[in-house]
Coordinates of C-alpha atoms in Angstrom, one line a residue:
X92 CA 22.1 -18.6 -1.4
X93 CA 24.0 -15.1 -1.2
X94 CA 25.7 -15.7 -4.6
X95 CA 22.8 -15.1 -6.4
X96 CA 23.2 -11.6 -6.8
X97 CA 20.6 -11.3 -9.7
X98 CA 17.4 -13.1 -8.3
X99 CA 14.2 -11.1 -8.9
X100 CA 11.9 -10.7 -6.1
X101 CA 9.1 -12.1 -7.8
X102 CA 11.2 -15.7 -8.1
X103 CA 13.0 -15.7 -4.3
X104 CA 11.4 -19.0 -3.4
X105 CA 9.8 -19.8 -0.3
X106 CA 9.1 -22.7 1.2
X107 CA 8.0 -23.5 5.0
X108 CA 10.9 -24.7 7.1
X109 CA 10.7 -27.9 9.7
X110 CA 10.3 -25.9 12.6
X111 CA 11.5 -28.7 14.4
X112 CA 14.6 -29.2 12.2
X113 CA 15.5 -25.8 12.5
X114 CA 14.9 -25.4 16.6
X115 CA 17.5 -29.2 16.5
X116 CA 19.9 -27.2 14.4
X117 CA 19.9 -24.1 17.0
X118 CA 20.5 -26.4 20.1
X119 CA 23.3 -28.4 18.0
X120 CA 25.1 -25.2 17.4
X121 CA 24.4 -24.0 21.4
X122 CA 26.3 -27.4 22.4
X123 CA 28.9 -27.1 19.8
X124 CA 29.6 -23.0 21.1
X125 CA 29.3 -24.0 24.6
X126 CA 31.5 -27.2 24.3
X127 CA 33.8 -25.4 22.6
X128 CA 37.6 -26.1 23.4
X129 CA 39.2 -23.4 20.6
X130 CA 38.8 -19.9 19.5
X131 CA 38.4 -21.2 16.0
X132 CA 35.7 -24.1 17.1
X133 CA 33.5 -21.4 19.2
X134 CA 34.4 -19.0 16.1
X135 CA 33.0 -21.5 13.5
X136 CA 29.9 -22.4 15.8
X137 CA 28.8 -18.7 15.9
X138 CA 29.4 -18.2 12.3
X139 CA 26.8 -21.3 11.2
X140 CA 24.4 -19.9 13.7
X141 CA 24.3 -16.5 11.8
X142 CA 23.8 -18.4 8.7
X143 CA 21.2 -20.2 10.2
X144 CA 19.7 -16.7 11.3
X145 CA 20.0 -15.4 7.6
X146 CA 18.4 -18.8 5.7
X147 CA 15.6 -18.5 8.5
X148 CA 14.8 -14.1 8.2
X149 CA 14.4 -14.6 4.4
X150 CA 12.0 -17.3 4.7
X151 CA 9.7 -15.3 7.2
X152 CA 10.4 -11.8 5.5
X153 CA 9.3 -12.8 1.9
X154 CA 5.9 -14.3 3.9
X155 CA 5.9 -11.1 5.5
X156 CA 6.2 -8.9 2.2
X157 CA 4.1 -11.1 0.2
X158 CA 1.4 -11.0 2.8
X159 CA 1.7 -7.5 3.4
X160 CA 1.0 -7.0 -0.5
X161 CA -2.4 -8.8 -0.1
X162 CA -3.5 -9.5 3.0
X163 CA -6.3 -11.8 1.2
X164 CA -3.6 -14.7 -0.1
X165 CA -5.2 -17.7 1.9
X166 CA -1.8 -18.8 1.3
X167 CA 0.7 -16.4 2.7
X168 CA -2.4 -15.5 5.3
X169 CA -1.4 -19.1 6.5
X170 CA 2.1 -18.9 6.5
X171 CA 1.9 -15.5 8.3
X172 CA 0.0 -17.5 10.8
X173 CA 2.5 -20.4 11.0
X174 CA 5.4 -17.3 11.6
X175 CA 3.7 -15.7 14.4
X176 CA 3.3 -18.8 16.0
X177 CA 7.2 -20.0 15.1
X178 CA 8.5 -16.6 16.1
X179 CA 8.3 -17.1 19.7
X180 CA 9.6 -21.0 19.7
X181 CA 13.0 -19.8 17.6
X182 CA 13.0 -17.1 20.1
X183 CA 13.3 -19.6 23.0
X184 CA 16.2 -21.4 20.9
X185 CA 17.9 -18.5 20.2
X186 CA 18.0 -17.8 24.0
X187 CA 19.7 -20.8 24.9
X188 CA 22.3 -20.0 22.2
X189 CA 22.9 -16.4 23.6
X190 CA 23.5 -17.8 27.5
X191 CA 26.3 -20.2 25.9
X192 CA 27.7 -17.0 24.2
X193 CA 28.2 -14.7 27.0
X194 CA 29.5 -17.5 28.7
X195 CA 32.2 -18.8 26.4
X196 CA 35.8 -18.2 27.7
X197 CA 36.4 -16.9 23.9
X198 CA 34.1 -14.1 24.7
X199 CA 37.0 -11.6 24.7
X200 CA 38.5 -12.7 21.5
X201 CA 34.9 -12.8 19.6
X202 CA 34.3 -9.5 20.9
X203 CA 37.3 -8.4 19.5
X204 CA 36.8 -9.5 16.2
X205 CA 32.9 -9.0 15.9
X206 CA 32.7 -6.0 18.3
X207 CA 31.6 -6.1 21.8
X208 CA 27.6 -4.7 20.8
X209 CA 26.7 -8.5 20.2
X210 CA 27.2 -9.2 23.7
X211 CA 25.6 -6.4 25.3
X212 CA 22.8 -6.6 22.9
X213 CA 22.5 -10.9 23.8
X214 CA 22.4 -9.7 27.6
X215 CA 19.5 -7.5 26.5
X216 CA 17.7 -10.0 24.5
X217 CA 18.2 -12.5 27.2
X218 CA 16.3 -9.8 29.8
X219 CA 13.3 -9.1 27.2
X220 CA 12.9 -13.3 27.0
X221 CA 11.8 -16.0 28.9
X222 CA 10.2 -19.4 28.5
X223 CA 7.1 -18.5 30.5
X224 CA 5.7 -15.8 28.1
X225 CA 6.0 -17.7 25.0
X226 CA 2.3 -18.1 24.7
X227 CA 1.8 -14.1 25.5
X228 CA 3.9 -13.4 22.4
X229 CA 2.2 -15.8 20.1
X230 CA -1.4 -14.2 21.8
X231 CA 0.8 -10.8 20.9
X232 CA 1.2 -11.6 17.1
X233 CA -2.2 -13.0 16.5
X234 CA -3.8 -9.5 18.1
X235 CA -1.0 -7.2 16.0
X236 CA -2.3 -9.4 12.9
X237 CA -6.1 -8.8 13.7
X238 CA -5.1 -5.3 13.7
X239 CA -3.3 -5.1 10.6
X240 CA -6.2 -7.0 8.5
X241 CA -8.8 -4.9 9.9
X242 CA -7.3 -1.8 8.9
X243 CA -6.1 -3.4 5.3
X244 CA -10.1 -4.5 5.2
X245 CA -11.5 -0.9 4.7
X246 CA -13.6 -0.5 2.3
X247 CA -14.6 3.3 2.3
X248 CA -17.6 4.7 0.4
X249 CA -17.0 8.4 -1.1
X250 CA -18.2 10.5 -3.9
X251 CA -19.8 7.6 -5.7
X252 CA -16.3 5.4 -5.2
X253 CA -15.3 2.9 -2.9
X254 CA -11.8 3.5 -1.2
X255 CA -9.2 1.8 0.8
X256 CA -7.6 4.1 3.8
X257 CA -4.8 4.8 1.3
X258 CA -6.6 5.8 -1.5
X259 CA -8.7 7.6 0.4
X260 CA -5.8 10.1 1.8
X261 CA -5.8 12.4 -1.4
X262 CA -9.2 13.5 -1.0
X263 CA -8.2 14.1 2.9
X264 CA -5.7 16.8 1.1
X265 CA -8.0 18.2 -1.2
X266 CA -7.2 22.2 -2.0
X267 CA -11.5 21.6 -1.9
X268 CA -12.5 22.8 1.6
X269 CA -15.6 20.6 1.1
X270 CA -14.6 17.9 -0.3
X271 CA -11.8 17.9 2.0
X272 CA -13.7 18.0 5.3
X273 CA -16.1 15.1 3.4
X274 CA -13.3 12.4 2.9
X275 CA -11.8 13.4 6.7
X276 CA -15.5 12.5 7.8
X277 CA -16.0 9.6 6.1
X278 CA -12.3 8.1 7.2
X279 CA -13.4 9.2 10.4
X280 CA -16.9 7.4 10.4
X281 CA -15.3 4.0 8.9
X282 CA -12.8 4.0 12.6
X283 CA -16.0 4.9 14.5
X284 CA -17.9 1.7 12.9
X285 CA -15.1 -0.1 13.8
X286 CA -14.1 1.4 17.2
X287 CA -15.4 -1.5 19.6
X288 CA -12.8 -3.9 17.8
X289 CA -10.0 -1.2 17.6
X290 CA -11.3 -1.0 21.8
X291 CA -10.7 -4.8 22.4
X292 CA -7.8 -5.2 20.5
X293 CA -5.7 -2.7 21.9
X294 CA -6.9 -3.4 25.5
X295 CA -6.1 -7.3 25.0
X296 CA -2.4 -6.1 23.6
X297 CA -2.3 -4.0 26.6
X298 CA -2.9 -6.6 29.1
X299 CA -1.1 -9.3 27.7
X300 CA 2.0 -7.2 27.0
X301 CA 1.8 -5.9 30.7
X302 CA 1.6 -9.4 31.9
X303 CA 5.0 -10.2 30.0
X304 CA 6.7 -7.3 31.6
X305 CA 5.2 -8.7 35.4
X306 CA 6.6 -12.1 34.4
X307 CA 9.9 -10.9 34.1
X308 CA 10.1 -9.2 37.3
X309 CA 9.1 -5.7 36.1
X310 CA 6.3 -3.6 37.3
X311 CA 4.9 -3.3 34.4
X312 CA 5.6 -3.3 30.5
X313 CA 7.7 -0.3 30.3
X314 CA 11.0 -1.6 31.0
X315 CA 10.4 -4.9 28.6
X316 CA 9.3 -2.4 26.0
X317 CA 12.9 -0.4 26.1
X318 CA 14.5 -3.8 25.7
X319 CA 12.9 -4.9 23.0
X320 CA 13.4 -1.5 21.3
X321 CA 17.3 -2.3 21.6
X322 CA 18.1 0.7 23.6
X323 CA 21.4 0.8 25.1
X324 CA 22.8 4.0 24.8
X325 CA 19.7 5.8 26.5
X326 CA 17.1 5.8 29.1
X327 CA 13.5 6.7 30.0
X328 CA 14.7 9.7 32.1
X329 CA 16.1 10.8 29.0
X330 CA 13.1 10.8 26.6
X331 CA 11.7 12.3 29.6
X332 CA 14.3 15.5 29.2
X333 CA 13.1 15.2 25.4
X334 CA 9.9 15.5 25.7
X335 CA 10.1 18.5 27.7
X336 CA 12.4 20.2 25.2
X337 CA 10.2 19.4 22.4
X338 CA 7.2 21.3 24.7
X339 CA 9.4 24.3 25.4
X340 CA 11.1 24.6 21.9
X341 CA 9.4 22.5 19.1
X342 CA 5.6 23.2 19.9
X343 CA 5.8 27.1 19.8
X344 CA 7.3 27.0 16.6
X345 CA 4.9 24.4 15.5
X346 CA 2.5 27.0 16.6
X347 CA 3.5 29.6 15.0
X348 CA 3.9 27.6 11.7
X349 CA 0.1 26.8 12.2
X350 CA -1.1 30.1 12.8
X351 CA 0.5 31.3 9.5
X352 CA -1.3 28.7 7.9
X353 CA -4.5 29.7 8.9
X354 CA -3.9 33.0 7.8
X355 CA -2.6 31.5 4.1
X356 CA -6.1 29.4 4.0
X357 CA -8.1 32.1 5.5
X358 CA -9.6 29.6 7.8
X359 CA -10.3 30.2 12.2
X360 CA -7.6 29.2 14.2
X361 CA -7.7 26.8 15.9
X362 CA -7.3 24.4 12.9
X363 CA -9.9 21.7 12.1
X364 CA -8.0 18.4 11.0
X365 CA -8.8 18.2 7.9
X366 CA -7.7 22.2 7.7
X367 CA -4.4 20.8 9.5
X368 CA -3.5 18.8 6.6
X369 CA -3.9 21.8 3.4
X370 CA -0.5 23.7 3.5
X371 CA -1.4 26.3 0.7
X372 CA -4.6 27.8 -0.3
X373 CA -3.9 26.3 -3.9
X374 CA -3.1 22.8 -2.8
X375 CA -0.1 20.8 -1.5
X376 CA 2.5 19.8 -3.3
X377 CA 1.9 17.3 -5.7
X378 CA 4.7 15.2 -7.6
X379 CA 4.7 15.0 -11.2
X380 CA 3.2 12.1 -13.2
X381 CA 2.5 9.5 -12.1
X382 CA 4.3 6.3 -10.0
X383 CA 6.7 5.4 -12.8
X384 CA 7.3 9.0 -13.5
X385 CA 8.2 9.6 -9.6
X386 CA 10.5 6.3 -9.4
X387 CA 12.1 7.5 -12.6
X388 CA 12.7 10.8 -10.5
X389 CA 14.6 8.8 -8.3
X390 CA 16.6 7.1 -10.5
X391 CA 18.0 10.4 -11.3
X392 CA 18.4 12.0 -7.7
X393 CA 20.1 8.8 -6.2
X394 CA 22.4 8.6 -9.8
X395 CA 23.3 12.3 -9.2
X396 CA 23.9 11.6 -5.3
X397 CA 26.6 9.4 -5.6
X398 CA 27.4 6.3 -7.6
X399 CA 27.0 4.2 -4.3
X400 CA 23.5 5.7 -4.3
X401 CA 23.1 5.0 -8.3
X402 CA 23.9 1.9 -8.4
X403 CA 21.8 0.8 -4.8
X404 CA 18.6 2.1 -7.0
X405 CA 19.1 1.1 -10.3
X406 CA 19.3 -2.7 -8.6
X407 CA 16.4 -1.8 -6.7
X408 CA 14.3 -1.0 -9.9
X409 CA 15.8 -4.2 -12.1
X410 CA 15.3 -6.6 -9.4
X411 CA 11.6 -5.4 -8.7
X412 CA 12.4 -5.2 -5.0
X413 CA 9.7 -2.4 -4.5
X414 CA 5.9 -2.8 -4.4
X415 CA 4.6 0.8 -4.1
X416 CA 1.1 0.5 -5.9
X417 CA -2.1 0.8 -3.1
X418 CA -3.9 -2.0 -4.2
X419 CA -7.4 -3.7 -3.0
X420 CA -6.5 -5.7 0.4
X421 CA -2.8 -4.3 0.6
X422 CA -1.9 -3.4 3.9
X423 CA -1.7 -0.3 5.2
X424 CA 1.3 2.4 5.1
X425 CA 5.1 1.5 4.3
X426 CA 8.1 0.2 5.3
X427 CA 11.4 -1.3 4.2
X428 CA 12.7 -4.8 4.8
X429 CA 16.0 -6.8 4.2
X430 CA 16.2 -10.5 2.8
X431 CA 19.6 -11.9 3.9
X432 CA 20.0 -14.9 2.0
X433 CA 20.2 -12.0 -1.2
X434 CA 22.0 -9.3 0.4
X435 CA 19.0 -7.1 -0.8
X436 CA 16.2 -4.9 0.7
X437 CA 12.9 -4.4 0.1
X438 CA 10.9 -1.5 0.1
X439 CA 6.8 -1.7 0.4
X440 CA 4.5 1.3 0.0
X441 CA 1.2 2.6 -1.0
X442 CA 1.5 5.7 -3.2
X443 CA -1.8 7.8 -3.7
X444 CA -0.3 10.4 -5.8
X445 CA 0.4 12.8 -3.1
X446 CA 3.7 14.4 -1.7
X447 CA 4.2 11.4 0.9
X448 CA 4.6 9.0 -2.8
X449 CA 7.8 11.1 -3.2
X450 CA 9.1 10.4 0.6
X451 CA 8.8 6.9 0.1
X452 CA 11.0 6.9 -2.5
X453 CA 13.9 9.1 -0.4
X454 CA 12.6 7.9 3.1
X455 CA 12.6 4.1 2.8
X456 CA 15.2 4.2 -0.2
X457 CA 17.1 5.9 2.9
X458 CA 16.6 2.6 5.0
X459 CA 17.1 0.3 2.1
X460 CA 20.3 2.4 1.5
X461 CA 21.6 1.6 4.7
X462 CA 20.9 -2.1 4.5
X463 CA 22.6 -2.2 0.9
X464 CA 26.0 -0.5 2.1
X465 CA 26.4 -3.1 5.4
X466 CA 25.2 -6.4 3.8
X467 CA 29.1 -7.6 4.9
X468 CA 28.3 -7.1 8.5
X469 CA 28.8 -10.3 10.6
X470 CA 27.0 -11.3 12.3
X471 CA 23.5 -10.4 10.0
X472 CA 22.5 -8.5 13.7
X473 CA 25.2 -5.7 12.3
X474 CA 23.9 -4.7 9.3
X475 CA 21.1 -2.7 10.5
X476 CA 21.2 -0.9 13.8
X477 CA 18.5 0.1 16.3
X478 CA 15.4 1.7 14.9
X479 CA 15.8 5.1 15.9
X480 CA 19.3 4.8 14.4
X481 CA 17.6 3.5 11.4
X482 CA 15.6 6.2 11.3
X483 CA 17.6 8.6 10.7
X484 CA 19.0 7.2 7.6
X485 CA 15.7 7.6 6.1
X486 CA 14.6 10.9 7.4
X487 CA 18.2 12.7 6.3
X488 CA 17.8 10.8 3.0
X489 CA 14.5 13.2 2.2
X490 CA 16.8 16.5 3.2
X491 CA 19.1 15.2 0.8
X492 CA 16.7 15.0 -1.9
X493 CA 16.2 18.9 -1.8
X494 CA 18.4 20.0 -4.8
X495 CA 16.4 17.5 -6.7
X496 CA 12.9 18.8 -5.6
X497 CA 12.4 20.2 -9.4
X498 CA 12.8 16.3 -10.8
X499 CA 9.9 15.4 -8.4
X500 CA 7.6 18.2 -8.1
X501 CA 8.4 20.7 -11.0
X502 CA 6.8 23.9 -10.6
X503 CA 5.9 22.8 -6.8
X504 CA 9.4 22.3 -5.9
X505 CA 8.9 25.7 -3.7
X506 CA 6.2 24.7 -2.0
X507 CA 7.7 21.0 -1.5
X508 CA 10.7 22.3 0.7
X509 CA 8.9 24.7 2.3
X510 CA 6.3 21.9 3.4
X511 CA 8.6 19.4 3.8
X512 CA 10.5 21.7 6.6
X513 CA 7.7 22.6 8.2
X514 CA 6.3 19.6 8.3
X515 CA 9.5 18.0 9.6
X516 CA 9.1 20.6 13.0
X517 CA 5.4 20.0 13.3
X518 CA 5.3 16.0 13.1
X519 CA 8.0 15.8 16.2
X520 CA 5.3 17.2 18.9
X521 CA 3.1 14.5 17.5
X522 CA 5.3 12.0 17.6
X523 CA 6.3 12.8 21.2
X524 CA 2.8 13.1 21.9
X525 CA 2.5 9.2 20.4
X526 CA 5.3 8.1 22.9
X527 CA 3.9 10.3 26.2
X528 CA 0.5 8.5 25.2
X529 CA 2.3 4.7 25.4
X530 CA 3.8 5.6 28.7
X531 CA 0.8 6.7 30.5
X532 CA -1.0 3.9 28.8
X533 CA 1.6 1.0 30.0
X534 CA 1.7 3.0 33.3
X535 CA -2.2 2.1 33.9
X536 CA -3.0 -0.9 32.3
X537 CA -6.4 -1.0 34.1
X538 CA -7.7 2.3 31.9
X539 CA -10.8 1.7 29.8
X540 CA -10.8 2.5 26.3
X541 CA -12.9 5.8 27.4
X542 CA -10.0 6.7 29.5
X543 CA -7.1 6.3 26.8
X544 CA -9.1 8.3 24.8
X545 CA -9.6 11.5 27.3
X546 CA -5.7 10.8 27.8
X547 CA -5.4 11.3 24.1
X548 CA -7.7 14.3 24.4
X549 CA -5.4 15.6 26.8
X550 CA -2.3 15.0 25.2
X551 CA -3.6 16.8 22.3
X552 CA -4.0 20.0 24.4
X553 CA -0.4 19.9 25.1
X554 CA 1.7 18.8 22.3
X555 CA -0.9 20.1 19.3
X556 CA -2.9 23.1 20.6
X557 CA -3.5 24.3 17.3
X558 CA -6.0 21.5 16.6
X559 CA -9.5 22.0 16.8
X560 CA -11.3 19.2 19.4
X561 CA -14.7 20.4 18.4
X562 CA -16.6 16.6 17.6
X563 CA -17.3 17.8 14.0
X564 CA -15.1 15.2 12.5
X565 CA -16.1 12.1 13.7
X566 CA -13.0 10.2 15.7
X567 CA -10.5 12.5 14.8
X568 CA -11.8 15.7 16.1
X569 CA -13.6 13.7 19.7
X570 CA -9.8 13.0 20.4
X571 CA -9.8 9.2 19.4
X572 CA -7.5 9.4 16.7
X573 CA -4.7 7.5 18.2
X574 CA -6.2 4.1 16.8
X575 CA -4.8 5.1 13.0
X576 CA -1.4 4.8 14.4
X577 CA -0.4 1.0 13.7
X578 CA 2.6 1.5 15.5
X579 CA 0.7 1.6 18.6
X580 CA -0.6 -1.3 18.0
X581 CA 2.0 -3.2 16.4
X582 CA 5.4 -1.7 17.7
X583 CA 5.1 -0.5 21.5
X584 CA 7.3 2.8 22.4
X585 CA 9.0 3.2 18.5
X586 CA 7.3 6.5 17.7
X587 CA 10.0 8.4 19.7
X588 CA 12.5 7.0 17.3
X589 CA 11.2 9.0 14.5
X590 CA 11.3 12.0 16.8
X591 CA 14.6 11.6 18.0
X592 CA 15.6 10.8 14.4
X593 CA 13.8 13.9 12.9
X594 CA 15.9 15.9 15.2
X595 CA 19.2 14.5 13.7
X596 CA 18.1 14.9 10.1
X597 CA 17.2 18.2 11.0
X598 CA 21.0 19.0 11.4
X599 CA 21.9 17.1 8.0
X600 CA 19.5 19.9 6.5
X601 CA 20.9 22.9 8.5
X602 CA 24.6 21.5 7.6
X603 CA 23.4 20.8 3.9
X604 CA 22.1 25.0 3.5
X605 CA 26.1 25.7 4.4
X606 CA 28.2 22.7 2.7
X607 CA 26.0 20.3 0.8
X608 CA 28.9 18.0 0.1
X609 CA 30.0 18.0 3.7
X610 CA 26.7 17.1 4.8
X611 CA 26.7 14.1 2.4
X612 CA 30.4 13.1 3.9
X613 CA 28.9 12.8 7.2
X614 CA 25.8 11.4 5.9
X615 CA 28.1 8.3 4.6
X616 CA 30.4 8.1 7.7
X617 CA 27.1 7.6 9.9
X618 CA 25.4 5.0 7.3
X619 CA 28.6 3.3 7.1
X620 CA 28.7 2.2 10.4
X621 CA 25.5 -0.2 9.8
X622 CA 24.6 -1.4 13.4
X623 CA 27.9 -1.7 14.9
X624 CA 27.6 0.8 17.6
X625 CA 24.6 2.1 19.5
X626 CA 22.7 4.7 18.3
X627 CA 24.7 8.1 20.2
X628 CA 28.2 6.2 20.0
X629 CA 26.8 6.3 15.9
X630 CA 26.2 10.0 16.0
X631 CA 29.5 10.8 17.8
X632 CA 31.4 8.7 15.5
X633 CA 29.8 10.5 12.5
X634 CA 30.6 14.0 14.1
X635 CA 26.8 14.7 14.9
X636 CA 25.2 15.8 18.0
X637 CA 23.0 13.6 20.2
X638 CA 19.1 14.3 20.2
X639 CA 19.4 14.7 24.1
X640 CA 22.3 17.0 24.4
X641 CA 21.2 20.5 26.1
X642 CA 20.8 23.0 23.6
X643 CA 20.1 20.7 20.2
X644 CA 16.7 21.3 19.9
X645 CA 16.9 24.6 20.7
X646 CA 19.4 25.5 18.1
X647 CA 17.5 23.5 15.5
X648 CA 14.4 25.5 16.1
X649 CA 16.5 28.9 15.8
X650 CA 17.4 28.2 12.5
X651 CA 14.7 26.2 11.3
X652 CA 12.6 29.5 12.1
X653 CA 14.9 32.0 10.4
X654 CA 15.0 29.8 6.9
X655 CA 11.0 29.7 7.3
X656 CA 10.6 33.0 7.8
X657 CA 12.6 34.4 5.3
X658 CA 11.5 31.9 2.7
X659 CA 10.0 33.6 -0.5
X660 CA 6.3 32.3 -1.1
X661 CA 5.7 35.2 -3.4
X662 CA 3.0 33.9 -6.3
X663 CA 2.6 31.1 -3.6
X664 CA -1.5 30.8 -2.6

């Protein structure tokens, strides 16, 4: 099917596979690999397994995309439930193949041709699975879907209208103080009204994940969580050291940024949650025009950036591989995923007329471009690296768009550059806090919901001391805002990946300020590797510094502080 190069997304057919037949195919290929008497026979089973993986993944992704576009669609809702139950069973079938792969006498020749990483990954994936946890995995999937549907169902009354969470975002960033505060209160009220369900869902998720970790021989979920994230080149101790550097270097700079913001806005410090989101008194930078204009500005940017990026973005637009409008029933957030049978990525987003729309066109398209450049990798798992490495593609692409900021923002381009860099710095403490919170939660799974809220509130004082926790805004100002962060529910331990990637992206930003062409060469050197190496090895081979290296965050903060202090904001309120 991969030869159908011009199929539009809407024309990609979906048919539920016969689960038993697929499992039988995996079993047959496992037997072929285990019984192979020549390298050619072993490689043949390996390659046929890759083709089957691509086909199964394509079917699952089509369901995922179409279900998140409209969670009310009964057909794709049912198919989503099918896949939630099927995936753990397929993982069990794949586990047997991985065991045969690790045991084959032709391992050395396969590693020579396809890389040693596939074997390290197979060992890690086997550590993260056992038939004992299949039912727990199904329960975990069902609970995360319950959370997704709850968030997607939000209908928030505000100023005579009714809005989804995404649609309310522009009001939460309004330059009108009263409107902005009212929007935050309206959203906080919705979360408070549903807090019993939010507490229950997460409590069940924590306990089912803790049970899986223990069944696999761990004291808690955390080692399993790290294995599920595919971490092979750093460990928990490295993350803890990174956290310490964030508190030492990034939090003080972020605090300085927010003190300056309070002064610009003429509001008291510490900031309320409603005031933290308003960077300038005259309003945050806004994109020029509507969604179509933002996408066309994206086309201009990518065509100018390089021949590869131009061809990529033209394809995304021409084949309908983006769904970006915020609509009723649509799941929240944004993502990129891949459709392997067609060698294409897909971008999902919720445009709402804010700066975030542009960041989708750069961020999610950064992910998509990396896959576009690596569709030839075999097996398919090597086309994309682990998530922290993937986030480097996206967050760095945001900075590569700076020379074209006028295309996206017009007169607000100066505002955007300042807000974007300041936001990149101030995000890192928040993202690190999300990770720290999850470590504490899974270390003490017996915590009550109230104790989890208290933990978040305490960590806010460490990582975000500029926030005022006075209870004025329901939910948020009571220290409960972690429940809006869907990664905490859906993808445990993912969030530090954004912080590690943001650190590397800031390296690319600093490099681009001195030599843009050179920075792009390093970016492409990083991207062309796909997922053929672990995170820190990818960085080393592209001539970049690891976020875990001593002095990395310190140097970045010094460079960013100098830029922000010298940046001319004359004429901008």
